[in-house]
Amino acid sequence: MVKIRLTRMGAHKRPFYRVIVTDSRTRRDGPFIEIIGTYNPQKGPAETKINTDRAKHWLERGAQPTDVVKKLLQKAGL
C-alpha cells in the first residue's frame, strides 16, 4: 500500500518535515517514491508547502494519507 506521510529532517531539537509518498512497509526516514511538500512547525504560524497537483495525483491512485497529513492537506485546500 502506498502512503502519504511525514519524514523528519533537520537538526537536533529543530525538526522540519517532508511530506512524502512511500510504500507503507518502509521505515520513517527510509526510501521514498516522491517528495510532494514540506511542513515546518518551528515557524511562528506553522509553514506548510504542498504541491496540490501531485497530492491529487497520488490520492486518485489510492495513496492513503496519515492523520497528520490529512489535516495538512485540508489546510492546503484538498
mmCIF file of N, CA and C in Angstrom:
data_model
loop_
_atom_site.group_PDB
_atom_site.id
_atom_site.type_symbol
_atom_site.label_atom_id
_atom_site.label_comp_id
_atom_site.label_asym_id
_atom_site.label_seq_id
_atom_site.Cartn_x
_atom_site.Cartn_y
_atom_site.Cartn_z
ATOM 1 N N MET A 1 0.837 -1.173 0.000
ATOM 2 C CA MET A 1 0.000 0.000 0.000
ATOM 3 C C MET A 1 0.888 1.244 0.000
ATOM 4 N N VAL A 2 0.468 2.225 -0.748
ATOM 5 C CA VAL A 2 1.206 3.490 -0.825
ATOM 6 C C VAL A 2 0.616 4.468 0.181
ATOM 7 N N LYS A 3 1.481 5.128 0.941
ATOM 8 C CA LYS A 3 1.065 6.091 1.964
ATOM 9 C C LYS A 3 1.647 7.461 1.665
ATOM 10 N N ILE A 4 0.936 8.487 2.100
ATOM 11 C CA ILE A 4 1.455 9.855 2.094
ATOM 12 C C ILE A 4 1.689 10.178 3.567
ATOM 13 N N ARG A 5 2.946 10.424 3.927
ATOM 14 C CA ARG A 5 3.269 10.640 5.332
ATOM 15 C C ARG A 5 4.439 11.608 5.482
ATOM 16 N N LEU A 6 4.792 11.895 6.745
ATOM 17 C CA LEU A 6 5.884 12.818 7.042
ATOM 18 C C LEU A 6 7.171 12.050 7.290
ATOM 19 N N THR A 7 8.281 12.648 6.911
ATOM 20 C CA THR A 7 9.596 12.141 7.273
ATOM 21 C C THR A 7 10.352 13.283 7.940
ATOM 22 N N ARG A 8 11.059 12.973 9.016
ATOM 23 C CA ARG A 8 11.705 14.013 9.822
ATOM 24 C C ARG A 8 13.051 14.393 9.241
ATOM 25 N N MET A 9 13.300 15.692 9.198
ATOM 26 C CA MET A 9 14.576 16.237 8.758
ATOM 27 C C MET A 9 14.985 17.271 9.799
ATOM 28 N N GLY A 10 16.132 17.892 9.620
ATOM 29 C CA GLY A 10 16.555 18.966 10.499
ATOM 30 C C GLY A 10 17.492 18.512 11.598
ATOM 31 N N ALA A 11 17.967 19.474 12.354
ATOM 32 C CA ALA A 11 18.940 19.225 13.411
ATOM 33 C C ALA A 11 18.243 18.780 14.697
ATOM 34 N N HIS A 12 19.053 18.446 15.679
ATOM 35 C CA HIS A 12 18.556 18.044 16.986
ATOM 36 C C HIS A 12 17.710 19.158 17.600
ATOM 37 N N LYS A 13 16.498 18.836 17.997
ATOM 38 C CA LYS A 13 15.528 19.760 18.589
ATOM 39 C C LYS A 13 15.108 20.895 17.646
ATOM 40 N N ARG A 14 15.356 20.789 16.352
ATOM 41 C CA ARG A 14 14.933 21.777 15.357
ATOM 42 C C ARG A 14 14.360 21.045 14.144
ATOM 43 N N PRO A 15 13.273 20.299 14.343
ATOM 44 C CA PRO A 15 12.782 19.463 13.246
ATOM 45 C C PRO A 15 12.010 20.253 12.196
ATOM 46 N N PHE A 16 12.070 19.754 10.981
ATOM 47 C CA PHE A 16 11.100 20.093 9.972
ATOM 48 C C PHE A 16 10.819 18.796 9.226
ATOM 49 N N TYR A 17 9.745 18.773 8.486
ATOM 50 C CA TYR A 17 9.294 17.521 7.901
ATOM 51 C C TYR A 17 9.069 17.665 6.405
ATOM 52 N N ARG A 18 9.302 16.581 5.685
ATOM 53 C CA ARG A 18 8.943 16.499 4.283
ATOM 54 C C ARG A 18 7.672 15.662 4.186
ATOM 55 N N VAL A 19 6.779 16.051 3.302
ATOM 56 C CA VAL A 19 5.597 15.254 3.005
ATOM 57 C C VAL A 19 5.991 14.372 1.826
ATOM 58 N N ILE A 20 5.988 13.062 2.035
ATOM 59 C CA ILE A 20 6.479 12.146 1.017
ATOM 60 C C ILE A 20 5.423 11.091 0.665
ATOM 61 N N VAL A 21 5.613 10.486 -0.486
ATOM 62 C CA VAL A 21 4.827 9.335 -0.909
ATOM 63 C C VAL A 21 5.764 8.140 -0.822
ATOM 64 N N THR A 22 5.345 7.099 -0.102
ATOM 65 C CA THR A 22 6.210 5.948 0.118
ATOM 66 C C THR A 22 5.395 4.675 0.296
ATOM 67 N N ASP A 23 6.061 3.558 0.193
ATOM 68 C CA ASP A 23 5.448 2.272 0.494
ATOM 69 C C ASP A 23 5.244 2.195 2.009
ATOM 70 N N SER A 24 4.134 1.669 2.454
ATOM 71 C CA SER A 24 3.822 1.651 3.883
ATOM 72 C C SER A 24 4.762 0.759 4.688
ATOM 73 N N ARG A 25 5.498 -0.141 4.040
ATOM 74 C CA ARG A 25 6.374 -1.059 4.764
ATOM 75 C C ARG A 25 7.749 -0.476 5.052
ATOM 76 N N THR A 26 8.082 0.678 4.478
ATOM 77 C CA THR A 26 9.406 1.258 4.708
ATOM 78 C C THR A 26 9.441 2.011 6.028
ATOM 79 N N ARG A 27 10.640 2.190 6.580
ATOM 80 C CA ARG A 27 10.775 2.902 7.854
ATOM 81 C C ARG A 27 10.540 4.404 7.651
ATOM 82 N N ARG A 28 10.403 5.126 8.744
ATOM 83 C CA ARG A 28 10.035 6.545 8.701
ATOM 84 C C ARG A 28 10.975 7.379 7.840
ATOM 85 N N ASP A 29 12.277 7.223 8.026
ATOM 86 C CA ASP A 29 13.241 8.024 7.277
ATOM 87 C C ASP A 29 13.900 7.218 6.159
ATOM 88 N N GLY A 30 13.222 6.188 5.701
ATOM 89 C CA GLY A 30 13.776 5.319 4.675
ATOM 90 C C GLY A 30 13.518 5.826 3.269
ATOM 91 N N PRO A 31 13.670 4.945 2.287
ATOM 92 C CA PRO A 31 13.484 5.334 0.890
ATOM 93 C C PRO A 31 12.038 5.740 0.608
ATOM 94 N N PHE A 32 11.860 6.619 -0.376
ATOM 95 C CA PHE A 32 10.532 7.108 -0.713
ATOM 96 C C PHE A 32 10.381 7.187 -2.223
ATOM 97 N N ILE A 33 9.154 7.388 -2.673
ATOM 98 C CA ILE A 33 8.856 7.477 -4.102
ATOM 99 C C ILE A 33 8.990 8.915 -4.583
ATOM 100 N N GLU A 34 8.390 9.854 -3.832
ATOM 101 C CA GLU A 34 8.382 11.254 -4.272
ATOM 102 C C GLU A 34 8.175 12.188 -3.085
ATOM 103 N N ILE A 35 8.791 13.364 -3.139
ATOM 104 C CA ILE A 35 8.561 14.426 -2.160
ATOM 105 C C ILE A 35 7.488 15.340 -2.745
ATOM 106 N N ILE A 36 6.402 15.555 -1.999
ATOM 107 C CA ILE A 36 5.337 16.416 -2.516
ATOM 108 C C ILE A 36 5.155 17.691 -1.696
ATOM 109 N N GLY A 37 5.955 17.884 -0.645
ATOM 110 C CA GLY A 37 5.826 19.114 0.116
ATOM 111 C C GLY A 37 6.690 19.124 1.365
ATOM 112 N N THR A 38 6.549 20.223 2.131
ATOM 113 C CA THR A 38 7.278 20.373 3.388
ATOM 114 C C THR A 38 6.337 20.917 4.457
ATOM 115 N N TYR A 39 6.714 20.690 5.710
ATOM 116 C CA TYR A 39 5.969 21.192 6.861
ATOM 117 C C TYR A 39 6.978 21.598 7.911
ATOM 118 N N ASN A 40 6.916 22.883 8.339
ATOM 119 C CA ASN A 40 7.853 23.395 9.339
ATOM 120 C C ASN A 40 7.068 23.933 10.533
ATOM 121 N N PRO A 41 6.984 23.159 11.634
ATOM 122 C CA PRO A 41 6.248 23.617 12.811
ATOM 123 C C PRO A 41 7.027 24.629 13.649
ATOM 124 N N GLN A 42 8.304 24.882 13.339
ATOM 125 C CA GLN A 42 9.136 25.797 14.117
ATOM 126 C C GLN A 42 8.826 27.262 13.836
ATOM 127 N N LYS A 43 8.245 27.574 12.708
ATOM 128 C CA LYS A 43 7.910 28.963 12.371
ATOM 129 C C LYS A 43 6.798 29.452 13.286
ATOM 130 N N GLY A 44 6.579 30.782 13.335
ATOM 131 C CA GLY A 44 5.519 31.357 14.161
ATOM 132 C C GLY A 44 4.203 30.650 13.919
ATOM 133 N N PRO A 45 3.502 30.974 12.840
ATOM 134 C CA PRO A 45 2.459 30.038 12.415
ATOM 135 C C PRO A 45 3.150 28.958 11.576
ATOM 136 N N ALA A 46 2.810 27.722 11.822
ATOM 137 C CA ALA A 46 3.477 26.603 11.127
ATOM 138 C C ALA A 46 3.394 26.798 9.613
ATOM 139 N N GLU A 47 4.512 26.589 8.936
ATOM 140 C CA GLU A 47 4.616 26.810 7.497
ATOM 141 C C GLU A 47 4.424 25.486 6.753
ATOM 142 N N THR A 48 3.478 25.468 5.825
ATOM 143 C CA THR A 48 3.193 24.263 5.053
ATOM 144 C C THR A 48 3.229 24.598 3.572
ATOM 145 N N LYS A 49 3.987 23.814 2.812
ATOM 146 C CA LYS A 49 4.027 23.953 1.356
ATOM 147 C C LYS A 49 3.779 22.579 0.758
ATOM 148 N N ILE A 50 2.681 22.442 0.006
ATOM 149 C CA ILE A 50 2.345 21.155 -0.598
ATOM 150 C C ILE A 50 2.006 21.367 -2.064
ATOM 151 N N ASN A 51 2.581 20.531 -2.920
ATOM 152 C CA ASN A 51 2.263 20.548 -4.342
ATOM 153 C C ASN A 51 0.918 19.841 -4.500
ATOM 154 N N THR A 52 -0.164 20.610 -4.617
ATOM 155 C CA THR A 52 -1.507 20.034 -4.632
ATOM 156 C C THR A 52 -1.767 19.173 -5.860
ATOM 157 N N ASP A 53 -1.147 19.509 -6.985
ATOM 158 C CA ASP A 53 -1.340 18.695 -8.190
ATOM 159 C C ASP A 53 -0.817 17.278 -7.974
ATOM 160 N N ARG A 54 0.378 17.160 -7.415
ATOM 161 C CA ARG A 54 0.964 15.838 -7.177
ATOM 162 C C ARG A 54 0.207 15.101 -6.067
ATOM 163 N N ALA A 55 -0.275 15.837 -5.065
ATOM 164 C CA ALA A 55 -1.049 15.199 -4.000
ATOM 165 C C ALA A 55 -2.341 14.616 -4.577
ATOM 166 N N LYS A 56 -3.034 15.376 -5.423
ATOM 167 C CA LYS A 56 -4.243 14.862 -6.079
ATOM 168 C C LYS A 56 -3.925 13.635 -6.919
ATOM 169 N N HIS A 57 -2.817 13.688 -7.644
ATOM 170 C CA HIS A 57 -2.394 12.564 -8.484
ATOM 171 C C HIS A 57 -2.278 11.284 -7.661
ATOM 172 N N TRP A 58 -1.609 11.361 -6.517
ATOM 173 C CA TRP A 58 -1.401 10.172 -5.697
ATOM 174 C C TRP A 58 -2.677 9.740 -4.985
ATOM 175 N N LEU A 59 -3.512 10.689 -4.569
ATOM 176 C CA LEU A 59 -4.776 10.332 -3.918
ATOM 177 C C LEU A 59 -5.707 9.621 -4.900
ATOM 178 N N GLU A 60 -5.706 10.059 -6.159
ATOM 179 C CA GLU A 60 -6.530 9.404 -7.176
ATOM 180 C C GLU A 60 -6.067 7.979 -7.445
ATOM 181 N N ARG A 61 -4.798 7.701 -7.222
ATOM 182 C CA ARG A 61 -4.260 6.371 -7.456
ATOM 183 C C ARG A 61 -4.281 5.496 -6.203
ATOM 184 N N GLY A 62 -4.954 5.959 -5.157
ATOM 185 C CA GLY A 62 -5.184 5.116 -3.994
ATOM 186 C C GLY A 62 -4.231 5.296 -2.836
ATOM 187 N N ALA A 63 -3.378 6.311 -2.849
ATOM 188 C CA ALA A 63 -2.474 6.543 -1.732
ATOM 189 C C ALA A 63 -3.277 6.985 -0.509
ATOM 190 N N GLN A 64 -2.924 6.451 0.651
ATOM 191 C CA GLN A 64 -3.629 6.763 1.886
ATOM 192 C C GLN A 64 -2.815 7.730 2.731
ATOM 193 N N PRO A 65 -3.348 8.941 3.020
ATOM 194 C CA PRO A 65 -2.607 9.871 3.888
ATOM 195 C C PRO A 65 -2.756 9.483 5.359
ATOM 196 N N THR A 66 -1.723 9.778 6.144
ATOM 197 C CA THR A 66 -1.818 9.578 7.588
ATOM 198 C C THR A 66 -2.715 10.679 8.159
ATOM 199 N N ASP A 67 -3.058 10.581 9.439
ATOM 200 C CA ASP A 67 -3.966 11.554 10.051
ATOM 201 C C ASP A 67 -3.396 12.973 10.006
ATOM 202 N N VAL A 68 -2.117 13.123 10.320
ATOM 203 C CA VAL A 68 -1.490 14.452 10.318
ATOM 204 C C VAL A 68 -1.447 15.019 8.906
ATOM 205 N N VAL A 69 -1.084 14.197 7.943
ATOM 206 C CA VAL A 69 -1.017 14.665 6.555
ATOM 207 C C VAL A 69 -2.402 14.995 6.044
ATOM 208 N N LYS A 70 -3.413 14.262 6.476
ATOM 209 C CA LYS A 70 -4.785 14.550 6.066
ATOM 210 C C LYS A 70 -5.186 15.958 6.513
ATOM 211 N N LYS A 71 -4.803 16.338 7.735
ATOM 212 C CA LYS A 71 -5.096 17.688 8.230
ATOM 213 C C LYS A 71 -4.330 18.747 7.440
ATOM 214 N N LEU A 72 -3.071 18.447 7.106
ATOM 215 C CA LEU A 72 -2.270 19.401 6.315
ATOM 216 C C LEU A 72 -2.866 19.572 4.915
ATOM 217 N N LEU A 73 -3.351 18.488 4.323
ATOM 218 C CA LEU A 73 -3.964 18.577 3.003
ATOM 219 C C LEU A 73 -5.263 19.380 3.050
ATOM 220 N N GLN A 74 -6.021 19.227 4.125
ATOM 221 C CA GLN A 74 -7.246 20.005 4.275
ATOM 222 C C GLN A 74 -6.943 21.493 4.380
ATOM 223 N N LYS A 75 -5.882 21.843 5.107
ATOM 224 C CA LYS A 75 -5.476 23.246 5.215
ATOM 225 C C LYS A 75 -4.997 23.790 3.884
ATOM 226 N N ALA A 76 -4.417 22.904 3.053
ATOM 227 C CA ALA A 76 -3.920 23.330 1.736
ATOM 228 C C ALA A 76 -5.049 23.432 0.715
ATOM 229 N N GLY A 77 -6.240 22.975 1.063
ATOM 230 C CA GLY A 77 -7.385 23.111 0.169
ATOM 231 C C GLY A 77 -7.777 21.860 -0.581
ATOM 232 N N LEU A 78 -7.320 20.712 -0.141
ATOM 233 C CA LEU A 78 -7.716 19.447 -0.789
ATOM 234 C C LEU A 78 -8.797 18.758 0.010
#
